[in-house]
Short mmCIF file of C-alpha atoms in Angstrom, two decimals:
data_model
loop_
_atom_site.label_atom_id
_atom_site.label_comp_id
_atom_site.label_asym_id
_atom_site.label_seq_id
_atom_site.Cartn_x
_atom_site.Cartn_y
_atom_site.Cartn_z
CA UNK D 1 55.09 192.58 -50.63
CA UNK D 2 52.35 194.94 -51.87
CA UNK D 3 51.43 192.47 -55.02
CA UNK D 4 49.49 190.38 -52.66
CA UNK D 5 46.81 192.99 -51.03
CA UNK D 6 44.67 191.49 -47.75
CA UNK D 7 41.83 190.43 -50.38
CA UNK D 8 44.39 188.03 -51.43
CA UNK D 9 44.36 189.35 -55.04
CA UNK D 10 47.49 190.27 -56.64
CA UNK D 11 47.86 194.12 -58.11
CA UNK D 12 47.94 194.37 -61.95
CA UNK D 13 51.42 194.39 -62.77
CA UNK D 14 52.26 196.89 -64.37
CA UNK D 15 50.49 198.96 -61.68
CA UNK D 16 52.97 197.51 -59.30
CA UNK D 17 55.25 198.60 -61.86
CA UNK D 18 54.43 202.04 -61.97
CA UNK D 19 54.47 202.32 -58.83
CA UNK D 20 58.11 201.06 -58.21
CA UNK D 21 58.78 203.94 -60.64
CA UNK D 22 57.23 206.74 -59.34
CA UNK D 23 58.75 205.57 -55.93
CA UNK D 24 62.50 205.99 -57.53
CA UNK D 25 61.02 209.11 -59.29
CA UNK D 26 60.06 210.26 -56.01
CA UNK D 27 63.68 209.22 -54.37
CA UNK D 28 65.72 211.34 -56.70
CA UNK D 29 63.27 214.48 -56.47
CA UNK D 30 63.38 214.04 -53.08
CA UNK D 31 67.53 213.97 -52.93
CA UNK D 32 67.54 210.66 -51.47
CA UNK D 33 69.19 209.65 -54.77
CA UNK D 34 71.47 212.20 -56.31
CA UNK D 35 73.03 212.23 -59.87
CA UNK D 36 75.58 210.05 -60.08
CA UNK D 37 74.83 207.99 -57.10
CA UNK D 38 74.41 204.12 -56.75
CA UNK D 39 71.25 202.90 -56.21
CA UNK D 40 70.68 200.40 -53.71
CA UNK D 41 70.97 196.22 -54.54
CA UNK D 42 67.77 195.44 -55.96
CA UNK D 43 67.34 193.80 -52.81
CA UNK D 44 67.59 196.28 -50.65
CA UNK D 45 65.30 198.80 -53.30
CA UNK D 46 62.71 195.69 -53.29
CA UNK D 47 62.52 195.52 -48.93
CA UNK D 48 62.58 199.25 -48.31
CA UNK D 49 59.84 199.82 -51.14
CA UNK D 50 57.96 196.74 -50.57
CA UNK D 51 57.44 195.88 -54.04
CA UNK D 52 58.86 192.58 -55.34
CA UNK D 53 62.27 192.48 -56.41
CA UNK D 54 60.92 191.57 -60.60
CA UNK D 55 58.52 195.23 -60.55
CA UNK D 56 61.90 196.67 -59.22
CA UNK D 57 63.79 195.37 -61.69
CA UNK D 58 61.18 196.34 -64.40
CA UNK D 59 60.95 199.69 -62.65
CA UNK D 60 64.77 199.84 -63.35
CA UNK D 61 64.89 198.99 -67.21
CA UNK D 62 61.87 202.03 -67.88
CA UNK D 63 63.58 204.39 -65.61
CA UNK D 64 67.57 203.37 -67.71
CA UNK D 65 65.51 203.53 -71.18
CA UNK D 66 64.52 207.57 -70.14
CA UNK D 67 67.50 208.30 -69.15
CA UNK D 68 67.19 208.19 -65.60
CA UNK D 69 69.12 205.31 -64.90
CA UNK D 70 72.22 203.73 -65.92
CA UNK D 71 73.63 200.13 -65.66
CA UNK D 72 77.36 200.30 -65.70
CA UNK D 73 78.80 197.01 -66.72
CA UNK D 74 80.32 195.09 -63.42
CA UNK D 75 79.39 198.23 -61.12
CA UNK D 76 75.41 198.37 -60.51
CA UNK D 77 72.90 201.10 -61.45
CA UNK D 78 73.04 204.49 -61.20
CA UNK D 79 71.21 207.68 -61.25
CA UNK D 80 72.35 209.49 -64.22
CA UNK D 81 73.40 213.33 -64.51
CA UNK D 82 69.95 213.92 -65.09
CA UNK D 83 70.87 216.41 -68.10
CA UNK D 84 68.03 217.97 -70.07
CA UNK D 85 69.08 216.20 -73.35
CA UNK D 86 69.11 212.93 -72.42
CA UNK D 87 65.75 213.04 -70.28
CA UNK D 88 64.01 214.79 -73.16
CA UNK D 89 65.54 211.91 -75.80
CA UNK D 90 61.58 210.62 -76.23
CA UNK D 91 60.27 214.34 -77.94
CA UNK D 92 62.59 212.92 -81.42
CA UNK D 93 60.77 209.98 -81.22
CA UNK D 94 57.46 211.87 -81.00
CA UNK D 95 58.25 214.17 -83.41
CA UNK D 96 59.60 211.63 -86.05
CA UNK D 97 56.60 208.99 -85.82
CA UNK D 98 53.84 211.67 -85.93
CA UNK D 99 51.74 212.20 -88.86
CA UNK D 100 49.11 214.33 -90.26
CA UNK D 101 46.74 216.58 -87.66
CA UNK D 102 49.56 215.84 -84.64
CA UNK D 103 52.39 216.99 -86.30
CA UNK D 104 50.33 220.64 -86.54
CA UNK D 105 49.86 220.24 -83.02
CA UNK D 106 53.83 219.68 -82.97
CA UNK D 107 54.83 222.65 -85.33
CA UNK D 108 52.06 225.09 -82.90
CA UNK D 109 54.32 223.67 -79.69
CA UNK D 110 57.59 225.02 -81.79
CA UNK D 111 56.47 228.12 -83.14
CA UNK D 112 55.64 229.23 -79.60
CA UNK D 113 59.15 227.96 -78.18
CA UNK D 114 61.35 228.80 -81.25
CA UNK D 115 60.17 232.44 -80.27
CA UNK D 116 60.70 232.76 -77.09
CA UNK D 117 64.37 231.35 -77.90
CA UNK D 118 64.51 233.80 -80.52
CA UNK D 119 63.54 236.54 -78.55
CA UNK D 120 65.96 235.22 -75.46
CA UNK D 121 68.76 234.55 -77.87
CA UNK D 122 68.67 238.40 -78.91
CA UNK D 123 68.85 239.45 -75.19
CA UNK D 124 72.07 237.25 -74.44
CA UNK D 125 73.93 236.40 -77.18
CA UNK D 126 77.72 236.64 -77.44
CA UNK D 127 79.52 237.73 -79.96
CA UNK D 128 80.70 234.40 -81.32
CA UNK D 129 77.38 232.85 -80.79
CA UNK D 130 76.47 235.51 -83.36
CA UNK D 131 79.00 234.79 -85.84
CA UNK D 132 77.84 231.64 -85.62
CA UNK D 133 74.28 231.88 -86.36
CA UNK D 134 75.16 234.52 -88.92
CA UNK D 135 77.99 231.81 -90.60
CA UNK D 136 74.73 228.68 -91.00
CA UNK D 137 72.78 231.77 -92.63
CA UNK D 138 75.73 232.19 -95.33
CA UNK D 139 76.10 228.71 -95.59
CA UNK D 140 72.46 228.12 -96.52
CA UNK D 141 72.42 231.07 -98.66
CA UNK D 142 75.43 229.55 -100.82
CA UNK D 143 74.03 226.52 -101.86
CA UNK D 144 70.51 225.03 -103.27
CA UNK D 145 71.83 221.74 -102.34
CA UNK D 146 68.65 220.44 -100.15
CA UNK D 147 71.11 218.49 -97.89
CA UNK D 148 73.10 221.27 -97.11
CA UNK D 149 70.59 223.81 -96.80
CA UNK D 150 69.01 221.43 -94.09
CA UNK D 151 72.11 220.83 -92.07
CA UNK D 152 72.65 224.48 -91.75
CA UNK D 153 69.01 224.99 -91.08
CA UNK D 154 69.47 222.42 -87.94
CA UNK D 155 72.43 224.31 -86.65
CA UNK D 156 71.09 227.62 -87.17
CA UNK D 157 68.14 226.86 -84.92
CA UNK D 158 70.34 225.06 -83.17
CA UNK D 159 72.74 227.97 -82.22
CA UNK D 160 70.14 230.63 -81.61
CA UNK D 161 68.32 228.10 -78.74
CA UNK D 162 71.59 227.75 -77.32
CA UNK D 163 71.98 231.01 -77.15
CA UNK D 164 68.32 231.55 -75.46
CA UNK D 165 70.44 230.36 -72.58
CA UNK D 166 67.91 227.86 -71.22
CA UNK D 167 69.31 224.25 -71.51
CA UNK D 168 65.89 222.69 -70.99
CA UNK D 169 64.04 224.72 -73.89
CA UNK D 170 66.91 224.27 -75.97
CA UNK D 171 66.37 220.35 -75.37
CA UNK D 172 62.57 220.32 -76.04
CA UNK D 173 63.43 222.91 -79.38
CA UNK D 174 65.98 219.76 -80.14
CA UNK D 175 63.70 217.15 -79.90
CA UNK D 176 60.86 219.07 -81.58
CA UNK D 177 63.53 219.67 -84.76
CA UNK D 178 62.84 216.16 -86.38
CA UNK D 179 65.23 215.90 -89.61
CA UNK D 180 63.21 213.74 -91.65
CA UNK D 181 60.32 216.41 -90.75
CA UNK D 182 62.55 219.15 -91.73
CA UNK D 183 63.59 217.11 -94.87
CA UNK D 184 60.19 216.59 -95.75
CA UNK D 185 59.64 220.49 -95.61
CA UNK D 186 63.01 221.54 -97.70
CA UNK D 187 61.93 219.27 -100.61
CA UNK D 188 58.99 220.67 -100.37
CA UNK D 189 60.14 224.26 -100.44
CA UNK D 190 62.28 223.11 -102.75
CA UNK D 191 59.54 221.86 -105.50
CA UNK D 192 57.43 225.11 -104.07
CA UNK D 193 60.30 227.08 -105.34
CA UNK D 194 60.12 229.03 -101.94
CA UNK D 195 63.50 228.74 -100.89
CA UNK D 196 64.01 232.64 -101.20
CA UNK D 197 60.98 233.11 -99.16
CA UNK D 198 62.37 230.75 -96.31
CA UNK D 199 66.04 232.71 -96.63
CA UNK D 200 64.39 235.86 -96.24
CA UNK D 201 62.79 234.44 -93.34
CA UNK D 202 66.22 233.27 -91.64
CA UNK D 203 67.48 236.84 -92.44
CA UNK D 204 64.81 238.74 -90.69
CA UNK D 205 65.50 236.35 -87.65
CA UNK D 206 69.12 237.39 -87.72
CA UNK D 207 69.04 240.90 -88.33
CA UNK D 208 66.87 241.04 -84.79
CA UNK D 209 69.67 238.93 -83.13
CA UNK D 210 72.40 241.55 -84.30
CA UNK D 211 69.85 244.12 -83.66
CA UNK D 212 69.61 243.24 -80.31
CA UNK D 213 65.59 243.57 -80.91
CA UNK D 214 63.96 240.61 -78.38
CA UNK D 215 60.46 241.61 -80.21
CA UNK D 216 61.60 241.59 -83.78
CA UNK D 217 63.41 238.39 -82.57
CA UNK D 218 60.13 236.96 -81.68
CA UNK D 219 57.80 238.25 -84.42
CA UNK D 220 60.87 236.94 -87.02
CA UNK D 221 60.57 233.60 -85.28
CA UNK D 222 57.17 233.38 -84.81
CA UNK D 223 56.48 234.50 -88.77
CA UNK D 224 59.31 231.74 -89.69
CA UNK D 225 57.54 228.69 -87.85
CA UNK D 226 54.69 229.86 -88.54
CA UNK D 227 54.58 229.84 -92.37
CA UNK D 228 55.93 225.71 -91.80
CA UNK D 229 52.79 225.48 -89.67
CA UNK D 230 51.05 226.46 -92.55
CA UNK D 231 52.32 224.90 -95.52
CA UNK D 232 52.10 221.33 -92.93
CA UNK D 233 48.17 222.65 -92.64
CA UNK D 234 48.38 222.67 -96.59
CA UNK D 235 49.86 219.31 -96.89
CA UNK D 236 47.44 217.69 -94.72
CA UNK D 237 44.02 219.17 -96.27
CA UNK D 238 45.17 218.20 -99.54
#
C-alpha cells in the first residue's frame, strides 16, 4: 500500500487521503464511474488504487458529504447524478458564514453572474417564465412586509436564472443568494427607507426581460447588485 513509501515512512494521512479522492475524482471524469453506478467493495477500490482500505473509506465520506457519493442503506455506494445543485451545496455555506471584506468579494462574484443571467434570461425566456418573474415583482410590490418582500425577492432571482437557461450558473447564483444575507439587506433597506429605490430596481430588470433587451437586462442587473455591493461596502466601513 502506498502509506508505507521504500524510506519506510508512512505518507501524512490526509495526503493519502486526498489522494484516494482525487483518484475517484479522476474515475468518474474519466467515465470509469458513471452517475448512478456502484462503486466497487472498498476492497476492491483499496487493491486497484493501492491506498489502504481506511483512506478509501475516508476518501468515501468527503466525496458522499459533496455530493459525489451516496451510501444507500443495505446496497453500497454510489456515484450520484452529479447534478449542479447538489455539487454546488458548499457556495450556501460560504455565503452564509462570511463576514465583512469577503462577503464584498461575494456580492462582486454575483453582480457579475446575476447579469449575465439577466442578460441570458432576456434572450430565452418563455412566456410563462415571464409571468412568473413579472407575478414575484407584484408580489413584492404589494406588501412592506420584510418577510414577504424577501421570499419574492429569492424567487424572482430565482426565476430569471432559471430562465438564463444554464443549470450550473443558476446553481452558483443559488448558492451565492444567502437568505440571512438577503435578510440582513431588506431590514436594512427597510430602516434606509429605500425600498422604492430597490422596487424600481426590480422593475427596470423586468421591463428588459419583456423587452427582450439582453443589454438593458444586464445594465438593470448589474445596477441592481451593484447598489447591494455598495450599501455592504457602507456597512463594513462604518
Amino acid at each position: 500500500m502506498e502509506e508505507t513509501p521504500p524510506g519506510g515512512t508512512a505518507a501524512p494521512k490526509g495526503t493519502v487521503t486526498q489522494r484516494a479522492i482525487e483518484r475517484i475524482k479522476a474515475m468518474i471524469g474519466e467515465g470509469l464511474l458513471e452517475p448512478g453506478q456502484r462503486l466497487p467493495t472498498e476492497r476492491d477500490l483499496a487493491a486497484q488504487l493501492g491506498i489502504s482500505r481506511s483512506s478509501v473509506r475516508e476518501a468515501i465520506r468527503a466525496l458522499t458529504v459533496l455530493g459525489v457519493l451516496e451510501a444507500r442503506h443495505g446496497s453500497g455506494i454510489y456515484v450520484t447524478q452529479l447534478q449542479a445543485g447538489d455539487l454546488l451545496e458548499t457556495f450556501g455555506v460560504v455565503a452564509d458564514l462570511s463576514r465583512g471584506p469577503r462577503l464584498v468579494e461575494l456580492l462582486e462574484i454575483r453582480r457579475i453572474l446575476e447579469s449575465t443571467a439577466a442578460a441570458l434570461a432576456a434572450a430565452r425566456i418563455t412566456p410563462e417564465q415571464l409571468d412568473l418573474v413579472g407575478e414575484h415583482l407584484a408580489a413584492m410590490n404589494a406588501t412592506d412586509d420584510p418577510e414577504e418582500i424577501l421570499a419574492h425577492d429569492l424567487a424572482f432571482h430565482r426565476a430569471i436564472a432559471s430562465a438564463a437557461g444554464n443549470e450550473t450558473m443558476a446553481a452558483i447564483l443559488e448558492g451565492l443568494s444567502s437568505r440571512t444575507f438577503r435578510a440582513r439587506v431588506w431590514r436594512g433597506y427597510q430602516e434606509e427607507g429605500a425600498f422604492a429605490r430597490t422596487r424600481r430596481e426590480h422593475a427596470a430588470i423586468h421591463r428588459a426581460l419583456v423587452a427582450r433587451d439582453p443589454e438593458a437586462a444586464r445594465a438593470a442587473a448589474a445596477a441592481h447588485v451593484g447598489e447591494v455591493e455598495e450599501w455592504l461596502r457602507a456597512q463594513v466601513n462604518s
